[in-house]
mmCIF file of C-alpha atoms in Angstrom:
data_model
loop_
_atom_site.group_PDB
_atom_site.id
_atom_site.type_symbol
_atom_site.label_atom_id
_atom_site.label_comp_id
_atom_site.label_asym_id
_atom_site.label_seq_id
_atom_site.Cartn_x
_atom_site.Cartn_y
_atom_site.Cartn_z
ATOM 1 C CA MET A 1 -11.145 19.990 -29.987
ATOM 2 C CA SER A 2 -8.969 22.909 -31.643
ATOM 3 C CA ALA A 3 -8.668 23.487 -35.245
ATOM 4 C CA THR A 4 -5.590 26.065 -34.863
ATOM 5 C CA ALA A 5 -2.343 26.020 -32.796
ATOM 6 C CA ARG A 6 0.380 27.743 -32.454
ATOM 7 C CA TYR A 7 3.870 27.100 -30.450
ATOM 8 C CA ARG A 8 6.556 29.300 -29.680
ATOM 9 C CA ALA A 9 9.791 28.497 -26.873
ATOM 10 C CA ASP A 10 9.374 30.852 -24.710
ATOM 11 C CA ASP A 11 5.604 30.228 -24.315
ATOM 12 C CA SER A 12 7.586 26.794 -22.051
ATOM 13 C CA ASP A 13 10.063 26.085 -18.783
ATOM 14 C CA PRO A 14 12.918 24.448 -20.468
ATOM 15 C CA ILE A 15 13.348 21.158 -18.245
ATOM 16 C CA ILE A 16 17.163 18.904 -18.605
ATOM 17 C CA ASP A 17 16.400 16.112 -21.116
ATOM 18 C CA PRO A 18 15.214 13.114 -18.991
ATOM 19 C CA THR A 19 16.460 10.615 -22.320
ATOM 20 C CA THR A 20 20.232 11.459 -21.956
ATOM 21 C CA GLY A 21 20.991 14.182 -18.908
ATOM 22 C CA SER A 22 21.974 17.177 -21.013
ATOM 23 C CA GLY A 23 20.378 19.592 -22.708
ATOM 24 C CA GLU A 24 16.942 20.836 -22.866
ATOM 25 C CA VAL A 25 13.350 20.054 -23.047
ATOM 26 C CA ARG A 26 11.099 22.356 -23.908
ATOM 27 C CA LEU A 27 6.978 20.536 -23.461
ATOM 28 C CA PHE A 28 3.925 21.962 -24.147
ATOM 29 C CA GLN A 29 0.533 21.410 -22.905
ATOM 30 C CA ASP A 30 -1.799 22.029 -25.667
ATOM 31 C CA GLY A 31 1.204 19.633 -27.586
ATOM 32 C CA PHE A 32 0.614 15.822 -25.971
ATOM 33 C CA GLY A 33 -0.952 14.354 -28.823
ATOM 34 C CA GLN A 34 -4.757 14.872 -27.240
ATOM 35 C CA GLU A 35 -7.988 15.155 -28.963
ATOM 36 C CA GLY A 36 -6.220 15.004 -32.028
ATOM 37 C CA MET A 37 -3.550 17.395 -31.555
ATOM 38 C CA PRO A 38 0.393 16.733 -32.493
ATOM 39 C CA PHE A 39 3.251 16.403 -29.676
ATOM 40 C CA VAL A 40 5.372 18.855 -30.492
ATOM 41 C CA MET A 41 9.073 19.403 -28.640
ATOM 42 C CA HIS A 42 11.761 22.199 -28.370
ATOM 43 C CA VAL A 43 15.263 20.767 -28.706
ATOM 44 C CA SER A 44 17.793 21.864 -27.748
ATOM 45 C CA ASP A 45 21.712 20.493 -27.637
ATOM 46 C CA PRO A 46 24.964 21.473 -26.338
ATOM 47 C CA PRO A 47 28.020 21.851 -28.339
ATOM 48 C CA ASN A 48 29.342 18.754 -29.417
ATOM 49 C CA LYS A 49 26.828 16.276 -27.954
ATOM 50 C CA THR A 50 26.396 12.942 -29.525
ATOM 51 C CA ARG A 51 23.327 11.053 -29.653
ATOM 52 C CA SER A 52 23.631 6.811 -29.724
ATOM 53 C CA ALA A 53 21.184 5.041 -33.397
ATOM 54 C CA HIS A 54 17.478 5.432 -32.177
ATOM 55 C CA TYR A 55 14.367 5.376 -33.729
ATOM 56 C CA HIS A 56 10.544 6.578 -32.855
ATOM 57 C CA HIS A 57 7.367 4.498 -33.204
ATOM 58 C CA GLY A 58 6.132 7.055 -35.142
ATOM 59 C CA ASP A 59 6.773 9.674 -38.343
ATOM 60 C CA VAL A 60 8.947 12.489 -36.983
ATOM 61 C CA ILE A 61 9.585 15.590 -38.390
ATOM 62 C CA TYR A 62 12.273 18.057 -37.585
ATOM 63 C CA VAL A 63 12.598 22.037 -38.278
ATOM 64 C CA TYR A 64 15.867 23.100 -37.584
ATOM 65 C CA THR A 65 16.252 26.913 -35.653
ATOM 66 C CA ALA A 66 18.990 26.984 -34.949
ATOM 67 C CA GLY A 67 23.772 25.222 -35.182
ATOM 68 C CA GLU A 68 23.932 22.213 -36.652
ATOM 69 C CA HIS A 69 23.163 18.511 -36.611
ATOM 70 C CA HIS A 70 25.445 16.038 -38.084
ATOM 71 C CA ILE A 71 23.002 12.590 -38.787
ATOM 72 C CA GLU A 72 25.459 9.902 -40.007
ATOM 73 C CA GLY A 73 24.795 8.451 -43.042
ATOM 74 C CA GLU A 74 22.518 11.183 -43.863
ATOM 75 C CA GLY A 75 24.944 14.924 -43.734
ATOM 76 C CA LEU A 76 24.768 18.415 -42.176
ATOM 77 C CA TYR A 77 21.543 19.729 -41.265
ATOM 78 C CA ARG A 78 21.766 23.590 -40.724
ATOM 79 C CA ALA A 79 18.819 26.153 -39.327
ATOM 80 C CA GLY A 80 15.875 26.518 -41.928
ATOM 81 C CA ASP A 81 16.648 22.964 -43.312
ATOM 82 C CA ILE A 82 13.550 20.414 -41.926
ATOM 83 C CA ARG A 83 13.489 16.705 -42.288
ATOM 84 C CA TRP A 84 11.244 13.933 -42.325
ATOM 85 C CA THR A 85 11.867 10.668 -40.475
ATOM 86 C CA ARG A 86 9.666 7.097 -40.899
ATOM 87 C CA ALA A 87 8.489 4.832 -38.080
ATOM 88 C CA GLY A 88 11.256 2.398 -37.298
ATOM 89 C CA HIS A 89 13.427 3.319 -39.285
ATOM 90 C CA VAL A 90 16.947 3.379 -37.307
ATOM 91 C CA TYR A 91 19.265 6.285 -37.501
ATOM 92 C CA GLY A 92 22.633 8.577 -36.015
ATOM 93 C CA PRO A 93 24.089 8.376 -34.421
ATOM 94 C CA GLU A 94 24.308 11.445 -34.566
ATOM 95 C CA THR A 95 25.996 14.907 -33.390
ATOM 96 C CA THR A 96 25.144 19.019 -33.172
ATOM 97 C CA GLY A 97 28.258 21.376 -34.747
ATOM 98 C CA PRO A 98 30.577 23.285 -32.275
ATOM 99 C CA GLU A 99 28.453 25.954 -31.263
ATOM 100 C CA GLY A 100 25.297 23.366 -30.201
ATOM 101 C CA GLY A 101 21.572 23.167 -31.962
ATOM 102 C CA SER A 102 18.031 23.508 -31.795
ATOM 103 C CA TRP A 103 14.885 22.163 -33.111
ATOM 104 C CA TRP A 104 11.087 21.305 -33.010
ATOM 105 C CA ILE A 105 10.090 17.780 -33.895
ATOM 106 C CA ILE A 106 6.821 17.345 -34.881
ATOM 107 C CA SER A 107 5.526 13.705 -34.985
ATOM 108 C CA TYR A 108 1.526 12.335 -34.553
ATOM 109 C CA SER A 109 2.652 8.910 -31.728
ATOM 110 C CA ASP A 110 4.970 9.997 -29.175
ATOM 111 C CA PRO A 111 8.073 10.976 -30.165
ATOM 112 C CA ILE A 112 10.432 10.091 -27.190
ATOM 113 C CA PRO A 113 13.006 7.407 -29.278
ATOM 114 C CA VAL A 114 13.914 4.227 -28.636
ATOM 115 C CA ASP A 115 18.592 3.922 -28.037
ATOM 116 C CA VAL A 116 19.365 0.661 -30.428
ATOM 117 C CA GLY A 117 23.065 1.922 -30.098
ATOM 118 C CA ASP A 118 25.025 -0.303 -32.418
ATOM 119 C CA HIS A 119 22.138 -2.305 -33.620
ATOM 120 C CA THR A 120 21.824 -1.186 -37.045
ATOM 121 C CA ALA A 121 19.071 -2.925 -38.213
ATOM 122 C CA GLU A 122 15.356 -1.163 -39.518
ATOM 123 C CA PRO A 123 13.537 -2.701 -37.394
ATOM 124 C CA ASP A 124 9.090 -2.321 -38.229
ATOM 125 C CA ALA A 125 7.137 -0.026 -36.596
ATOM 126 C CA GLU A 126 5.171 -2.354 -34.983
ATOM 127 C CA PRO A 127 6.127 -5.540 -33.513
ATOM 128 C CA ALA A 128 3.645 -8.891 -32.784
ATOM 129 C CA GLY A 129 6.286 -10.874 -31.683
ATOM 130 C CA THR A 130 6.041 -12.808 -35.220
ATOM 131 C CA GLY A 131 8.951 -13.735 -37.443
ATOM 132 C CA SER A 132 12.379 -15.041 -35.727
ATOM 133 C CA VAL A 133 11.524 -13.324 -31.777
ATOM 134 C CA PRO A 134 10.038 -16.359 -29.901
ATOM 135 C CA ALA A 135 6.292 -15.424 -28.298
ATOM 136 C CA VAL A 136 5.794 -15.072 -24.638
ATOM 137 C CA PRO A 137 5.338 -18.814 -22.887
ATOM 138 C CA ARG A 138 2.390 -19.533 -22.326
ATOM 139 C CA PHE A 139 0.666 -21.879 -19.097
ATOM 140 C CA ARG A 140 -2.751 -23.757 -19.539
ATOM 141 C CA GLU A 141 -4.871 -25.320 -16.704
ATOM 142 C CA PRO A 142 -3.486 -27.298 -14.657
ATOM 143 C CA TYR A 143 -1.455 -24.663 -13.694
ATOM 144 C CA ASP A 144 2.379 -25.501 -13.159
ATOM 145 C CA TRP A 145 3.434 -23.326 -10.753
ATOM 146 C CA PRO A 146 7.165 -24.564 -10.060
ATOM 147 C CA ALA A 147 7.395 -24.037 -13.980
ATOM 148 C CA ILE A 148 5.617 -21.732 -14.159
ATOM 149 C CA ASP A 149 8.359 -19.314 -11.387
ATOM 150 C CA ALA A 150 11.217 -20.721 -13.661
ATOM 151 C CA SER A 151 10.251 -19.513 -16.710
ATOM 152 C CA VAL A 152 9.102 -15.546 -15.600
ATOM 153 C CA ARG A 153 12.897 -15.983 -14.209
ATOM 154 C CA GLU A 154 14.877 -17.032 -16.789
ATOM 155 C CA HIS A 155 12.371 -15.226 -19.878
ATOM 156 C CA GLY A 156 11.281 -12.472 -17.859
ATOM 157 C CA ALA A 157 7.921 -12.654 -18.179
ATOM 158 C CA VAL A 158 4.962 -15.970 -19.599
ATOM 159 C CA VAL A 159 0.851 -15.458 -19.629
ATOM 160 C CA VAL A 160 -0.923 -17.820 -17.477
ATOM 161 C CA GLU A 161 -4.485 -18.394 -19.616
ATOM 162 C CA GLY A 162 -7.201 -18.165 -17.688
ATOM 163 C CA LEU A 163 -6.024 -17.990 -14.432
ATOM 164 C CA ILE A 164 -8.655 -14.849 -13.725
ATOM 165 C CA ALA A 165 -12.849 -16.631 -12.863
ATOM 166 C CA GLU A 166 -15.256 -15.131 -14.533
ATOM 167 C CA HIS A 167 -17.071 -14.608 -11.790
ATOM 168 C CA LEU A 168 -14.649 -12.118 -10.573
ATOM 169 C CA ARG A 169 -14.325 -10.153 -13.748
ATOM 170 C CA SER A 170 -18.088 -9.551 -13.827
ATOM 171 C CA ASP A 171 -17.804 -7.671 -10.383
ATOM 172 C CA PHE A 172 -14.861 -5.874 -10.702
ATOM 173 C CA THR A 173 -15.832 -5.083 -14.242
ATOM 174 C CA ALA A 174 -19.554 -3.960 -12.445
ATOM 175 C CA GLU A 175 -18.547 -1.797 -10.377
ATOM 176 C CA LEU A 176 -15.996 -0.222 -12.015
ATOM 177 C CA ASP A 177 -18.757 0.909 -14.912
ATOM 178 C CA ALA A 178 -20.914 2.780 -12.529
ATOM 179 C CA TRP A 179 -18.498 4.009 -10.852
ATOM 180 C CA LEU A 180 -17.123 5.607 -14.154
ATOM 181 C CA ARG A 181 -20.458 6.798 -14.615
ATOM 182 C CA GLU A 182 -20.173 8.743 -11.606
ATOM 183 C CA HIS A 183 -16.900 10.444 -12.312
ATOM 184 C CA THR A 184 -17.156 11.421 -16.055
ATOM 185 C CA ASP A 185 -13.915 12.942 -15.492
ATOM 186 C CA ALA A 186 -11.507 10.698 -13.729
ATOM 187 C CA GLY A 187 -7.991 8.749 -14.693
ATOM 188 C CA GLN A 188 -6.896 11.611 -17.574
ATOM 189 C CA ALA A 189 -3.202 11.780 -16.948
ATOM 190 C CA ASP A 190 -2.663 14.709 -14.910
ATOM 191 C CA SER A 191 0.826 14.163 -12.425
ATOM 192 C CA GLY A 192 2.356 17.848 -12.771
ATOM 193 C CA SER A 193 4.603 16.321 -15.431
ATOM 194 C CA ALA A 194 3.728 17.360 -18.447
ATOM 195 C CA LEU A 195 6.358 14.403 -19.596
ATOM 196 C CA TYR A 196 5.137 11.844 -16.944
ATOM 197 C CA ASP A 197 1.331 12.863 -18.965
ATOM 198 C CA SER A 198 2.580 11.244 -22.422
ATOM 199 C CA PHE A 199 4.279 8.713 -20.539
ATOM 200 C CA LEU A 200 1.355 7.471 -18.924
ATOM 201 C CA GLY A 201 -1.130 8.244 -22.555
ATOM 202 C CA ARG A 202 -3.365 11.337 -22.852
ATOM 203 C CA ASN A 203 -6.088 8.786 -24.387
ATOM 204 C CA THR A 204 -5.866 6.345 -21.547
ATOM 205 C CA LEU A 205 -7.947 6.187 -18.510
ATOM 206 C CA ARG A 206 -5.694 5.367 -14.776
ATOM 207 C CA LEU A 207 -7.078 4.421 -11.109
ATOM 208 C CA HIS A 208 -5.661 3.960 -8.170
ATOM 209 C CA GLY A 209 -7.110 3.472 -4.885
ATOM 210 C CA LEU A 210 -9.218 0.561 -6.687
ATOM 211 C CA ALA A 211 -9.427 -0.628 -3.428
ATOM 212 C CA ALA A 212 -11.780 2.573 -2.470
ATOM 213 C CA LYS A 213 -13.336 2.981 -5.667
ATOM 214 C CA ILE A 214 -14.006 -0.114 -5.999
ATOM 215 C CA PRO A 215 -14.721 -2.634 -2.936
ATOM 216 C CA ALA A 216 -14.687 -6.111 -6.030
ATOM 217 C CA SER A 217 -11.193 -4.881 -6.876
ATOM 218 C CA GLY A 218 -9.544 -6.654 -2.933
ATOM 219 C CA ALA A 219 -10.694 -10.111 -4.431
ATOM 220 C CA LEU A 220 -7.910 -9.501 -7.944
ATOM 221 C CA ILE A 221 -5.730 -7.557 -5.598
ATOM 222 C CA ALA A 222 -5.143 -10.419 -3.088
ATOM 223 C CA HIS A 223 -5.632 -13.136 -5.240
ATOM 224 C CA PRO A 224 -4.383 -16.413 -3.776
ATOM 225 C CA ASP A 225 -2.441 -17.519 -6.780
ATOM 226 C CA LEU A 226 -1.444 -14.376 -7.135
ATOM 227 C CA ARG A 227 0.440 -14.046 -3.936
ATOM 228 C CA ALA A 228 1.307 -16.767 -3.329
ATOM 229 C CA TRP A 229 3.036 -16.001 -7.006
ATOM 230 C CA ALA A 230 4.723 -12.730 -5.632
ATOM 231 C CA THR A 231 6.345 -14.031 -2.376
ATOM 232 C CA ARG A 232 7.479 -17.244 -4.554
ATOM 233 C CA MET A 233 8.948 -14.960 -6.781
ATOM 234 C CA LEU A 234 10.417 -11.380 -4.446
ATOM 235 C CA ALA A 235 12.048 -14.174 -1.215
ATOM 236 C CA SER A 236 14.832 -13.589 -1.880
ATOM 237 C CA VAL A 237 15.138 -10.780 -1.139
ATOM 238 C CA SER A 238 12.649 -9.363 0.962
ATOM 239 C CA SER A 239 10.847 -11.454 3.796
ATOM 240 C CA GLY A 240 7.415 -9.989 2.790
ATOM 241 C CA ILE A 241 5.262 -8.100 -0.133
ATOM 242 C CA GLN A 242 3.100 -5.408 -0.222
ATOM 243 C CA LEU A 243 1.399 -3.514 -2.712
ATOM 244 C CA ASN A 244 3.510 -1.371 -5.780
ATOM 245 C CA ALA A 245 0.745 -0.346 -7.604
ATOM 246 C CA GLY A 246 -2.834 -1.309 -8.113
ATOM 247 C CA GLU A 247 -3.974 0.260 -11.720
ATOM 248 C CA LEU A 248 -6.953 0.515 -14.163
ATOM 249 C CA ILE A 249 -4.820 0.758 -17.478
ATOM 250 C CA GLU A 250 -7.344 0.986 -20.413
ATOM 251 C CA ILE A 251 -5.091 1.933 -23.477
ATOM 252 C CA GLY A 252 -8.465 4.040 -26.093
ATOM 253 C CA PRO A 253 -8.455 4.476 -29.372
ATOM 254 C CA GLY A 254 -5.363 6.192 -31.511
ATOM 255 C CA GLU A 255 -2.974 6.110 -28.124
ATOM 256 C CA PRO A 256 0.169 5.682 -29.551
ATOM 257 C CA ALA A 257 2.878 2.715 -28.068
ATOM 258 C CA GLN A 258 4.478 3.618 -24.288
ATOM 259 C CA TYR A 259 7.289 4.143 -24.725
ATOM 260 C CA PRO A 260 9.330 1.366 -23.319
ATOM 261 C CA HIS A 261 10.587 1.085 -20.001
ATOM 262 C CA ARG A 262 11.032 -1.555 -16.584
ATOM 263 C CA ASP A 263 9.332 -0.660 -14.024
ATOM 264 C CA ASN A 264 12.496 -1.134 -11.138
ATOM 265 C CA ASP A 265 14.109 2.540 -13.437
ATOM 266 C CA SER A 266 11.384 4.172 -10.339
ATOM 267 C CA TRP A 267 14.174 3.524 -7.722
ATOM 268 C CA PRO A 268 16.413 4.506 -9.515
ATOM 269 C CA HIS A 269 19.551 4.657 -6.923
ATOM 270 C CA LEU A 270 18.994 0.784 -6.493
ATOM 271 C CA PRO A 271 21.186 -1.701 -8.309
ATOM 272 C CA HIS A 272 20.431 -3.535 -10.455
ATOM 273 C CA THR A 273 20.972 -7.419 -9.788
ATOM 274 C CA THR A 274 20.146 -11.105 -10.511
ATOM 275 C CA ASP A 275 16.656 -10.043 -7.855
ATOM 276 C CA SER A 276 14.087 -8.232 -9.223
ATOM 277 C CA VAL A 277 12.183 -6.104 -6.267
ATOM 278 C CA LEU A 278 8.989 -5.290 -7.811
ATOM 279 C CA VAL A 279 7.225 -8.378 -9.526
ATOM 280 C CA ASN A 280 4.065 -7.383 -12.198
ATOM 281 C CA ALA A 281 0.306 -9.421 -13.098
ATOM 282 C CA MET A 282 -1.073 -7.752 -16.346
ATOM 283 C CA ILE A 283 -5.335 -8.586 -16.148
ATOM 284 C CA ALA A 284 -6.510 -9.059 -19.091
ATOM 285 C CA LEU A 285 -10.621 -7.471 -18.900
ATOM 286 C CA THR A 286 -11.088 -7.385 -22.233
ATOM 287 C CA PRO A 287 -9.602 -8.826 -25.049
ATOM 288 C CA PHE A 288 -5.992 -7.639 -25.494
ATOM 289 C CA THR A 289 -5.050 -7.908 -29.087
ATOM 290 C CA GLU A 290 -2.563 -6.823 -31.811
ATOM 291 C CA GLU A 291 -4.558 -4.056 -32.952
ATOM 292 C CA ASN A 292 -6.433 -2.450 -29.653
ATOM 293 C CA GLY A 293 -2.859 -2.609 -27.663
ATOM 294 C CA ALA A 294 -2.263 -5.234 -25.711
ATOM 295 C CA THR A 295 1.665 -4.950 -24.289
ATOM 296 C CA ASN A 296 5.420 -5.257 -25.503
ATOM 297 C CA ILE A 297 7.347 -6.480 -23.934
ATOM 298 C CA ALA A 298 11.446 -7.836 -24.474
ATOM 299 C CA LEU A 299 11.725 -11.396 -22.903
ATOM 300 C CA GLY A 300 15.283 -11.491 -21.397
ATOM 301 C CA SER A 301 15.556 -7.896 -20.837
ATOM 302 C CA HIS A 302 16.157 -8.229 -17.338
ATOM 303 C CA GLU A 303 19.301 -9.310 -18.372
ATOM 304 C CA TRP A 304 20.453 -6.665 -21.108
ATOM 305 C CA PRO A 305 22.371 -3.788 -19.571
ATOM 306 C CA ILE A 306 20.893 -1.429 -17.620
ATOM 307 C CA LYS A 307 21.429 1.479 -20.901
ATOM 308 C CA GLN A 308 19.887 -1.015 -23.544
ATOM 309 C CA ASN A 309 17.712 -0.749 -24.992
ATOM 310 C CA PRO A 310 15.175 -2.664 -27.543
ATOM 311 C CA ALA A 311 14.621 -2.295 -31.379
ATOM 312 C CA ALA A 312 11.818 -3.084 -32.420
ATOM 313 C CA ASP A 313 12.102 -6.079 -33.524
ATOM 314 C CA GLN A 314 13.018 -7.356 -29.753
ATOM 315 C CA LEU A 315 9.766 -6.563 -28.623
ATOM 316 C CA VAL A 316 6.377 -9.000 -28.570
ATOM 317 C CA ARG A 317 2.882 -9.028 -28.039
ATOM 318 C CA ALA A 318 1.220 -10.348 -25.256
ATOM 319 C CA VAL A 319 -1.697 -11.365 -27.182
ATOM 320 C CA MET A 320 -4.371 -12.447 -24.400
ATOM 321 C CA ALA A 321 -7.760 -13.332 -23.823
ATOM 322 C CA PRO A 322 -10.551 -12.142 -20.896
ATOM 323 C CA GLY A 323 -8.807 -14.374 -17.434
ATOM 324 C CA ASP A 324 -5.475 -14.187 -18.844
ATOM 325 C CA VAL A 325 -2.842 -12.988 -17.345
ATOM 326 C CA LEU A 326 0.533 -11.661 -18.111
ATOM 327 C CA LEU A 327 3.068 -12.244 -15.174
ATOM 328 C CA PHE A 328 6.274 -10.097 -15.634
ATOM 329 C CA ARG A 329 9.279 -9.070 -13.751
ATOM 330 C CA GLY A 330 10.128 -5.227 -12.610
ATOM 331 C CA ASP A 331 13.424 -5.328 -15.043
ATOM 332 C CA ALA A 332 12.347 -6.519 -17.894
ATOM 333 C CA ILE A 333 11.361 -3.245 -20.653
ATOM 334 C CA HIS A 334 7.829 -2.881 -21.583
ATOM 335 C CA GLY A 335 4.882 -1.314 -22.566
ATOM 336 C CA GLY A 336 1.770 -0.304 -23.678
ATOM 337 C CA GLY A 337 0.960 -1.473 -27.676
ATOM 338 C CA ALA A 338 -0.388 1.257 -29.929
ATOM 339 C CA ASN A 339 -3.655 1.237 -29.952
ATOM 340 C CA ARG A 340 -4.645 1.576 -33.578
ATOM 341 C CA THR A 341 -8.167 0.525 -33.419
ATOM 342 C CA THR A 342 -11.309 3.193 -34.055
ATOM 343 C CA ASP A 343 -14.336 1.617 -31.486
ATOM 344 C CA GLU A 344 -12.125 -0.432 -28.970
ATOM 345 C CA ARG A 345 -10.819 -0.192 -25.897
ATOM 346 C CA ARG A 346 -8.046 -1.988 -24.088
ATOM 347 C CA ARG A 347 -8.792 -2.899 -20.468
ATOM 348 C CA GLY A 348 -6.323 -4.570 -18.447
ATOM 349 C CA LEU A 349 -6.107 -3.864 -14.107
ATOM 350 C CA SER A 350 -2.017 -3.909 -13.357
ATOM 351 C CA LEU A 351 -1.013 -5.398 -10.706
ATOM 352 C CA SER A 352 2.507 -4.905 -9.424
ATOM 353 C CA TYR A 353 3.935 -6.391 -5.745
ATOM 354 C CA CYS A 354 7.285 -5.071 -4.563
ATOM 355 C CA ALA A 355 9.462 -5.634 -1.202
ATOM 356 C CA GLY A 356 7.916 -5.155 1.816
ATOM 357 C CA TRP A 357 10.991 -2.760 2.883
ATOM 358 C CA LEU A 358 10.548 -0.232 -0.335
ATOM 359 C CA ARG A 359 8.830 2.666 -0.730
ATOM 360 C CA PRO A 360 6.223 2.223 -3.715
ATOM 361 C CA VAL A 361 4.795 4.381 -6.682
ATOM 362 C CA GLU A 362 1.105 4.807 -5.309
ATOM 363 C CA ASN A 363 0.332 5.681 -1.476
ATOM 364 C CA SER A 364 -1.916 2.946 -0.334
ATOM 365 C CA VAL A 365 -2.140 4.701 2.342
ATOM 366 C CA LEU A 366 -3.736 7.880 1.114
ATOM 367 C CA ASN A 367 -5.644 6.578 -1.225
ATOM 368 C CA VAL A 368 -7.121 3.923 1.158
ATOM 369 C CA PRO A 369 -7.503 5.250 4.436
ATOM 370 C CA PRO A 370 -8.181 3.581 7.789
ATOM 371 C CA ARG A 371 -11.753 4.515 8.038
ATOM 372 C CA THR A 372 -12.198 3.040 4.092
ATOM 373 C CA ALA A 373 -9.757 0.058 5.211
ATOM 374 C CA VAL A 374 -11.437 -1.339 7.966
ATOM 375 C CA ASN A 375 -13.941 -2.486 5.953
ATOM 376 C CA LEU A 376 -11.243 -4.864 4.040
ATOM 377 C CA SER A 377 -9.961 -8.207 3.979
ATOM 378 C CA PRO A 378 -7.286 -8.740 6.749
ATOM 379 C CA GLU A 379 -4.401 -9.729 3.649
ATOM 380 C CA VAL A 380 -5.658 -6.306 1.785
ATOM 381 C CA GLN A 381 -4.754 -4.570 4.625
ATOM 382 C CA ALA A 382 -1.245 -6.101 5.100
ATOM 383 C CA LEU A 383 -0.740 -5.178 1.415
ATOM 384 C CA LEU A 384 -2.101 -1.684 1.930
ATOM 385 C CA GLY A 385 0.334 -1.320 4.533
ATOM 386 C CA TYR A 386 -1.639 -2.275 7.825
ATOM 387 C CA ALA A 387 0.533 -4.365 8.250
ATOM 388 C CA ALA A 388 4.887 -3.857 8.969
ATOM 389 C CA HIS A 389 7.340 -5.777 7.385
ATOM 390 C CA ASP A 390 9.144 -8.314 9.869
ATOM 391 C CA ALA A 391 12.367 -9.161 8.991
ATOM 392 C CA THR A 392 13.941 -10.348 12.778
ATOM 393 C CA ALA A 393 14.072 -13.735 11.562
ATOM 394 C CA VAL A 394 16.444 -13.258 8.624
ATOM 395 C CA GLY A 395 18.729 -10.753 11.561
ATOM 396 C CA GLY A 396 16.416 -7.622 10.486
ATOM 397 C CA GLY A 397 14.508 -5.584 12.005
ATOM 398 C CA MET A 398 10.967 -4.097 11.265
ATOM 399 C CA LEU A 399 9.528 -1.270 9.100
ATOM 400 C CA GLY A 400 6.260 0.735 9.012
ATOM 401 C CA LEU A 401 5.432 0.806 12.339
ATOM 402 C CA TYR A 402 2.526 2.772 13.732
ATOM 403 C CA GLU A 403 2.799 4.484 17.515
ATOM 404 C CA ASN A 404 5.898 1.555 17.413
ATOM 405 C CA GLY A 405 3.647 -1.301 16.807
ATOM 406 C CA ASP A 406 1.435 -2.892 14.669
ATOM 407 C CA PRO A 407 0.177 -0.100 12.056
ATOM 408 C CA GLY A 408 -3.007 -2.504 11.607
ATOM 409 C CA ARG A 409 -3.676 -1.588 15.063
ATOM 410 C CA VAL A 410 -5.043 2.261 14.035
ATOM 411 C CA LEU A 411 -8.054 0.569 12.312
ATOM 412 C CA PHE A 412 -9.135 -0.724 15.483
ATOM 413 C CA PRO A 413 -8.109 1.126 18.070
ATOM 414 C CA SER A 414 -9.722 -0.440 21.229
ATOM 415 C CA ALA A 415 -8.944 -4.042 20.465
#
């Protein structure tokens, strides 16, 4: 790890501020919290721009370099001023002056603001789902699937305890550990976007293409209970389902909490309706605790206005034992929790299923090419895209055809 670093605004190309759609943000490859480094960014807002009330997951220092910046309840900041704000402190709205404003942001936690709109209460920095906030509903064997489905529709998320058998988890874990020993540099954030890499996590290991890398993943991807649940949940919007992404997510020590988000936001042009086009199953492969990064989720947020973000006290932790599964809607606001431990890695398998007519996040046909897919079960092949989406029974057409027919024929050309 470097002992020093220098950041100049001109060393980075500006991008449009993704949190507001106006103004500029400059990001720095060595300023994303990796290996003990701070998060560093330079912000330039146009004249008279207002940002609504918000908070940050960690303490933040502002160094003002140009213009003016008025924060309600605090006063006016000008070039040369330095401001510090505590983690979880809600402040704002804030407005730049007639000539705009520029400032550096420095933090040792993800500094992306969490918008709370008109919320004025000061939340805790790391909610654990205690107090007046209800816990995530939980279900045990024997599983009442109609009740589970209804609870997901109402609350946005449930935990199903002990759903994944120990032998399925152990087979997957053994193959995964063997694969990682041979690929020591795999799984690091490398999307080509510095901002998106920060969202993914610099201390978080992520793997896609699991059906090609880890053969035992097929039994989890096509788990009968998970496939049947996803099919029921998406029946109102699609005649079939496909794998949106099968992703190992292993949150390492020191990783800050992930920015709260909706997975449905991968398709910003789709309307926000009462029916989600995506559902998620997060399988706990190790304990998910309040200290090591258990998933944060805002219950009921699938019914919120699309621009509403949760206050910290509206997030609850999905604490789970190995084998438990967090089932949640793609339009429910959630995010990986902060891993405040020094030696624990929170390992989970995230399986998301989307409408069969939607382009998935993961390009499974490239990640799992025909020469590999031919050895998988028909259920896994279909989820990966080696089957057509057939909506003819409801007056629609067919999608994903190969040579005007079933794409599965590419796997068995002589059949």
